[in-house]
Tab-separated table of C-alpha atoms in Angstrom:
chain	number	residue	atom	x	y	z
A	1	UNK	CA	0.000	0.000	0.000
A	2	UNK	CA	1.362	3.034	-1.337
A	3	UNK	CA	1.610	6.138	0.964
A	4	UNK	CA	1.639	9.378	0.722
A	5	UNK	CA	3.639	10.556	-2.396
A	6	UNK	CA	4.434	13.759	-3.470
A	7	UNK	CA	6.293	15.255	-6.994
A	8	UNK	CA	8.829	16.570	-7.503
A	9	UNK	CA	11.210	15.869	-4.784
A	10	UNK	CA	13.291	19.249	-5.333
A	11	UNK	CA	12.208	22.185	-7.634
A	12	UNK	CA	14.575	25.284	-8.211
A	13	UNK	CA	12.799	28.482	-9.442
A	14	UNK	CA	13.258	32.086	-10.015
A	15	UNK	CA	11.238	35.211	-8.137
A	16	UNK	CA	8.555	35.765	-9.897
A	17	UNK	CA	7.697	32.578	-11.278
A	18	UNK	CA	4.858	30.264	-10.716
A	19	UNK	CA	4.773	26.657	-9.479
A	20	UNK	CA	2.854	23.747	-9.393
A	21	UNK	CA	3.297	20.984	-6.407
A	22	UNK	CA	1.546	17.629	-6.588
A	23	UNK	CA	-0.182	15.211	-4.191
A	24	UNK	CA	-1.351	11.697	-4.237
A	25	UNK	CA	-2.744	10.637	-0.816
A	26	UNK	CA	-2.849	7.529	1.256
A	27	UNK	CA	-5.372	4.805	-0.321
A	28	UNK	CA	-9.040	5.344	1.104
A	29	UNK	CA	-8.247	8.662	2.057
A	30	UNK	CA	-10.329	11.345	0.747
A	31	UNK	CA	-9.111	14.792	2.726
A	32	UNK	CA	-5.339	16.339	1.817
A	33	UNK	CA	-4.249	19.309	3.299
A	34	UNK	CA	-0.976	21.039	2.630
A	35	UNK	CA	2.021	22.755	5.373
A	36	UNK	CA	4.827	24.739	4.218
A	37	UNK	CA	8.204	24.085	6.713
A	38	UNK	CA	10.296	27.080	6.590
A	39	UNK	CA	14.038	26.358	7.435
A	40	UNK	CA	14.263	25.888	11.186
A	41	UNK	CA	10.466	26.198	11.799
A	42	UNK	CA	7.845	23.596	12.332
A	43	UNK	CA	5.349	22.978	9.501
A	44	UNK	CA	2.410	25.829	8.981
A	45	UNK	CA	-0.812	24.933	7.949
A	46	UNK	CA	-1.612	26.082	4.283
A	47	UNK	CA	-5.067	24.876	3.697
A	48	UNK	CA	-7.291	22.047	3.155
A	49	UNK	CA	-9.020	19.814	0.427
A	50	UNK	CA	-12.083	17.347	0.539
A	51	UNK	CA	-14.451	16.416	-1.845
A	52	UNK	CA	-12.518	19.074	-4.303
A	53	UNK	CA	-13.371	22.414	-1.826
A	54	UNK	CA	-10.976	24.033	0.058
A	55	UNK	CA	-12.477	23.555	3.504
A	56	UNK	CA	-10.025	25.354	5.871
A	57	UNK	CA	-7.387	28.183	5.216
A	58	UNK	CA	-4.464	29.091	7.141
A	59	UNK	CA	-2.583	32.466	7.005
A	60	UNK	CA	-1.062	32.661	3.524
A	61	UNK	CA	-1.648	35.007	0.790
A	62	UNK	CA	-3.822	34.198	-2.100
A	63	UNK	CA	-0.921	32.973	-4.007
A	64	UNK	CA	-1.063	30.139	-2.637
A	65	UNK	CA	-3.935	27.687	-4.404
A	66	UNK	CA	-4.848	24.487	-4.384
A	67	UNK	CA	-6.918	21.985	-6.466
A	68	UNK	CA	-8.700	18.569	-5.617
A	69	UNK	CA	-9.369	16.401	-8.424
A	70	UNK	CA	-11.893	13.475	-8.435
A	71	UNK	CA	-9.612	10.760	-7.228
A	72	UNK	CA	-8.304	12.898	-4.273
A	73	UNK	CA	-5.116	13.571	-5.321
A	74	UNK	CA	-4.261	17.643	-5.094
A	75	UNK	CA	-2.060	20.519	-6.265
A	76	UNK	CA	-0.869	23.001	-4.651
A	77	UNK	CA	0.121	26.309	-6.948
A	78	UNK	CA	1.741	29.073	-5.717
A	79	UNK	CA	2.249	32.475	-7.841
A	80	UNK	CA	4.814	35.330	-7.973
A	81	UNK	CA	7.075	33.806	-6.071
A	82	UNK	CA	9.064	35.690	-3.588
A	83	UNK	CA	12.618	33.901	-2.159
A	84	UNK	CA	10.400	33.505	1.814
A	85	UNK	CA	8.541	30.977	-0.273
A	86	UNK	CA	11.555	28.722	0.022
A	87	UNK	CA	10.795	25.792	2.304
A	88	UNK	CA	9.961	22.534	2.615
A	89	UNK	CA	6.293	21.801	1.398
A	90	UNK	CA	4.478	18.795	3.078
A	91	UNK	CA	1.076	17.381	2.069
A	92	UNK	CA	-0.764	15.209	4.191
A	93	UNK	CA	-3.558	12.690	3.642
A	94	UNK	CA	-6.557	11.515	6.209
A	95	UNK	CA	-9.948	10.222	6.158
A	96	UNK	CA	-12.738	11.903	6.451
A	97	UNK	CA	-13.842	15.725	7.475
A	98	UNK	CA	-13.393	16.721	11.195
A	99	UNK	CA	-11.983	13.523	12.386
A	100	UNK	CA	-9.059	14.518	14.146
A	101	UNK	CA	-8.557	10.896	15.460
A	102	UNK	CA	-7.829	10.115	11.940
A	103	UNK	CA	-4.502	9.965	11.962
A	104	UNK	CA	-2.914	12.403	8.758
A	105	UNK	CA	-0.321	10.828	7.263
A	106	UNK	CA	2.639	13.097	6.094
A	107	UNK	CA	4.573	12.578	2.534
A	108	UNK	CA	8.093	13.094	2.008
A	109	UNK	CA	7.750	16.652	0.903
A	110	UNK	CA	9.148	19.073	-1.557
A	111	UNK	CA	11.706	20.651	-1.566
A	112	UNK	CA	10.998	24.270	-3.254
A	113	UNK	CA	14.232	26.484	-3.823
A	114	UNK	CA	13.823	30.357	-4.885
A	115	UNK	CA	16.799	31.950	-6.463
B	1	UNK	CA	-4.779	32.305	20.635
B	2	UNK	CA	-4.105	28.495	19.983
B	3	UNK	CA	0.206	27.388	20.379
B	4	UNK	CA	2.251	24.838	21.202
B	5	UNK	CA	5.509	25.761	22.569
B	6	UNK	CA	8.793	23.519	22.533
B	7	UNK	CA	11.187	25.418	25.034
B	8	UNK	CA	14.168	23.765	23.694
B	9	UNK	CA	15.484	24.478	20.668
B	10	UNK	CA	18.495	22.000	20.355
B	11	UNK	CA	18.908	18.789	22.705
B	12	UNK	CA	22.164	16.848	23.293
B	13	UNK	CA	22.242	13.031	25.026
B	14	UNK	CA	24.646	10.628	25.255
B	15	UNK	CA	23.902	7.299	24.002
B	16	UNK	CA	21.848	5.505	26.607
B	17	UNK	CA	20.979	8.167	28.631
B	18	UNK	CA	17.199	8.838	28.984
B	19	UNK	CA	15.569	11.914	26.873
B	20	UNK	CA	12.656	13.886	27.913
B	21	UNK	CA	11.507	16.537	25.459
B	22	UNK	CA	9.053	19.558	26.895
B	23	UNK	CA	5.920	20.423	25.065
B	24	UNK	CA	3.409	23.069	26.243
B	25	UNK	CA	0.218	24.186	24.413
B	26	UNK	CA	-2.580	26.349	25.096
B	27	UNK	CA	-6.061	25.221	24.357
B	28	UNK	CA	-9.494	25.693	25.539
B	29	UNK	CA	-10.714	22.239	24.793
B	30	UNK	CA	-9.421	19.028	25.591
B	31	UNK	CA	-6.652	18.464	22.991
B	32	UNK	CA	-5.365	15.873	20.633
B	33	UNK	CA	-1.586	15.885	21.091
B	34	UNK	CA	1.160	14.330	18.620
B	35	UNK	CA	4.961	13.885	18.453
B	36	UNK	CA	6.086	13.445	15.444
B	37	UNK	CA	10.060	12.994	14.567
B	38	UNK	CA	12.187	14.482	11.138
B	39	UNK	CA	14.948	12.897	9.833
B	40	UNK	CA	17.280	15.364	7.431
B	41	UNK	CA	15.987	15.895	4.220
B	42	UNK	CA	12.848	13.388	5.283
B	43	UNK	CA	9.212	13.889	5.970
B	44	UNK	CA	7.298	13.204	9.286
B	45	UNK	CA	7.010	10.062	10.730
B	46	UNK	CA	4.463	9.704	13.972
B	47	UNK	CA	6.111	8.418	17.397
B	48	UNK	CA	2.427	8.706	19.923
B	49	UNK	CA	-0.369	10.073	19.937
B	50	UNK	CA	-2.849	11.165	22.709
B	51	UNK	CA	-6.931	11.440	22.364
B	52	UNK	CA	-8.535	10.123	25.929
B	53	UNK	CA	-7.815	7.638	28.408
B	54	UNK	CA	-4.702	6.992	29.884
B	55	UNK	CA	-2.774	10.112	30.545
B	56	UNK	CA	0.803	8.184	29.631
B	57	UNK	CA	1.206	6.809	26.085
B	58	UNK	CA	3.119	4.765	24.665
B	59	UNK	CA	4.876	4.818	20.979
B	60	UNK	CA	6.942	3.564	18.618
B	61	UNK	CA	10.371	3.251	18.697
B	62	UNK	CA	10.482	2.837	22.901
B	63	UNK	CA	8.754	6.144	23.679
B	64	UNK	CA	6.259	7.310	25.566
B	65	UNK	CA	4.283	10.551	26.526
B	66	UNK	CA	2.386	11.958	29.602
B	67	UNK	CA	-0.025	14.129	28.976
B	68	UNK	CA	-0.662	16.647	32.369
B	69	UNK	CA	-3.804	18.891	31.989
B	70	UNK	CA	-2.796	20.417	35.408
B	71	UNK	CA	0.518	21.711	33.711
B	72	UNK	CA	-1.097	22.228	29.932
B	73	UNK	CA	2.542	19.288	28.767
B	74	UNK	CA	2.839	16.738	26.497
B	75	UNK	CA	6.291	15.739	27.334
B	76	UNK	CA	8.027	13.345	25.186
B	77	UNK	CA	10.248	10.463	26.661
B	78	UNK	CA	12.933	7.978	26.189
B	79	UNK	CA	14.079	5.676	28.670
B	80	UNK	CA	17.560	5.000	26.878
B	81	UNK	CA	18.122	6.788	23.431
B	82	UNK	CA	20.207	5.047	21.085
B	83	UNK	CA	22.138	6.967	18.527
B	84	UNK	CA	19.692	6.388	14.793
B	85	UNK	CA	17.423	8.843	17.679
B	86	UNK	CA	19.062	12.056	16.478
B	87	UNK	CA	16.202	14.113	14.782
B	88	UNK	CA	14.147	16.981	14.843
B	89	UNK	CA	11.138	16.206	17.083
B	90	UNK	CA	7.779	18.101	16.756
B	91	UNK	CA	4.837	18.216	18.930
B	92	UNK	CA	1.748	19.172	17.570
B	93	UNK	CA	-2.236	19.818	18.208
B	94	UNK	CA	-5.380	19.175	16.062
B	95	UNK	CA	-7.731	22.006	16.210
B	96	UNK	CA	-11.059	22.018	14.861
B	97	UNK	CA	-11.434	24.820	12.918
B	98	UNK	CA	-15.009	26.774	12.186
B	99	UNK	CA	-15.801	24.726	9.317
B	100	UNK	CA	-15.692	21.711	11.317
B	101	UNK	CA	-12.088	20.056	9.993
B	102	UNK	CA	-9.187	19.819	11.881
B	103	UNK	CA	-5.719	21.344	11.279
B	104	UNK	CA	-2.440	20.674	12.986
B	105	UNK	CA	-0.562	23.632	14.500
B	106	UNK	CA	3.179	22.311	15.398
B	107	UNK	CA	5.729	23.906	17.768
B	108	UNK	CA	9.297	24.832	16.416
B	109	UNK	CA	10.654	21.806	17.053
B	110	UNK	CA	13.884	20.113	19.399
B	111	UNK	CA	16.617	18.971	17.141
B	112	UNK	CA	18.445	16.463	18.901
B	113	UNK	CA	22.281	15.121	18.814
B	114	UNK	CA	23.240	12.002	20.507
B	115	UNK	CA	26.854	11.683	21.624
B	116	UNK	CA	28.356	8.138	21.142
């Protein structure tokens, strides 16, 4: 059973630019949401997908997007990118809305680099 | 305002010494607590986690947490830490958010080095 799996594993941009970051959950689950680890800092909460709505926002800018697609896997976009965008991007699978006893299990990450 | 706090930034042990990592958050409600541990260049793996019940819980790996309303800590532990234990160690809380779905808010994290 495959887990968590996120693409690519390392991305090197410019300011400006845009990006595109992809997640395909845990089998069975239906709910991804997305964290961005800055250097040194513990994951932040970006937002959150299920049934292809963002259900719950954190404190980011609107450059920061995301998409849910039928079979539950997600994107995460992010626009004009400024070098503070640099970090670590984790997505994370669970089951269901509002079960926080459903475990989320985290992917490897991404590793976003802005020059 | 919802936060976990991990006091200590960076964490050094000697192999086979016992670890205990500090973990305070503030919350209204009774929480759901997690310690999760990094690896370099890795994602997050879960050690415990901590819902109900029994205040002490116990992971993988060989550790455990205690959860103490009284003192608002989720304190991480390790009898005897071996050396494939250095990592960064977060501790985190589920909030439910307005809309009914639950978000994790993680503290800064405790990197820690184990001295053979």
């Amino acid at each position: 059973d495959a887990g968590v799996t996120q693409s690519p594993t390392h991305l090197i941009k410019t300011r400006g630019q845009q990006v595109t970051l992809r997640c395909s959950p845990k089998s069975g689950h239906d709910t991804v949401s997305w964290y961005q680890q800055a250097l040194g800092q513990g994951p932040q909460f970006i937002f959150q997908y299920y049934e292809e709505e963002e259900r719950q926002r954190g404190n980011f800018p609107d450059r920061f997007s995301g998409h849910q697609f039928p079979n539950y896997s997600s994107e995460l976009n992010v626009n004009a990118l400024l070098l503070g965008d640099s970090a670590l991007y984790l997505c994370a699978s669970s089951l269901g809305l509002g079960q926080a006893y459903n475990e989320q299990f985290f992917g490897p990450g991404t590793r976003l680099t802005v020059l | 305002a919802q936060s976990v706090t991990q006091p200590d930034i960076h964490i050094t042990v000697s192999e086979g010494a016992s670890l205990e990592l500090r973990c305070n958050y503030s919350y209204g409600a009774t929480p759901y607590l997690f310690w999760y541990v990094q690896s370099p260049g890795q994602g997050l793996q879960l050690l415990l986690k901590y819902f109900s019940g029994d205040t002490l819980v116990q992971g993988i790996k060989g550790f455990e947490a205690e959860f103490k309303r009284s003192q608002s800590s989720f304190n991480l532990r390790k009898p005897s830490v071996h050396w494939s234990d250095a990592a960064e160690y977060f501790c985190a809380v589920a909030r439910r958010t307005t809309s009914g779905t639950y978000k994790y808010i993680f503290g800064t994290g405790t990197r820690l080095k184990v001295l053979a």
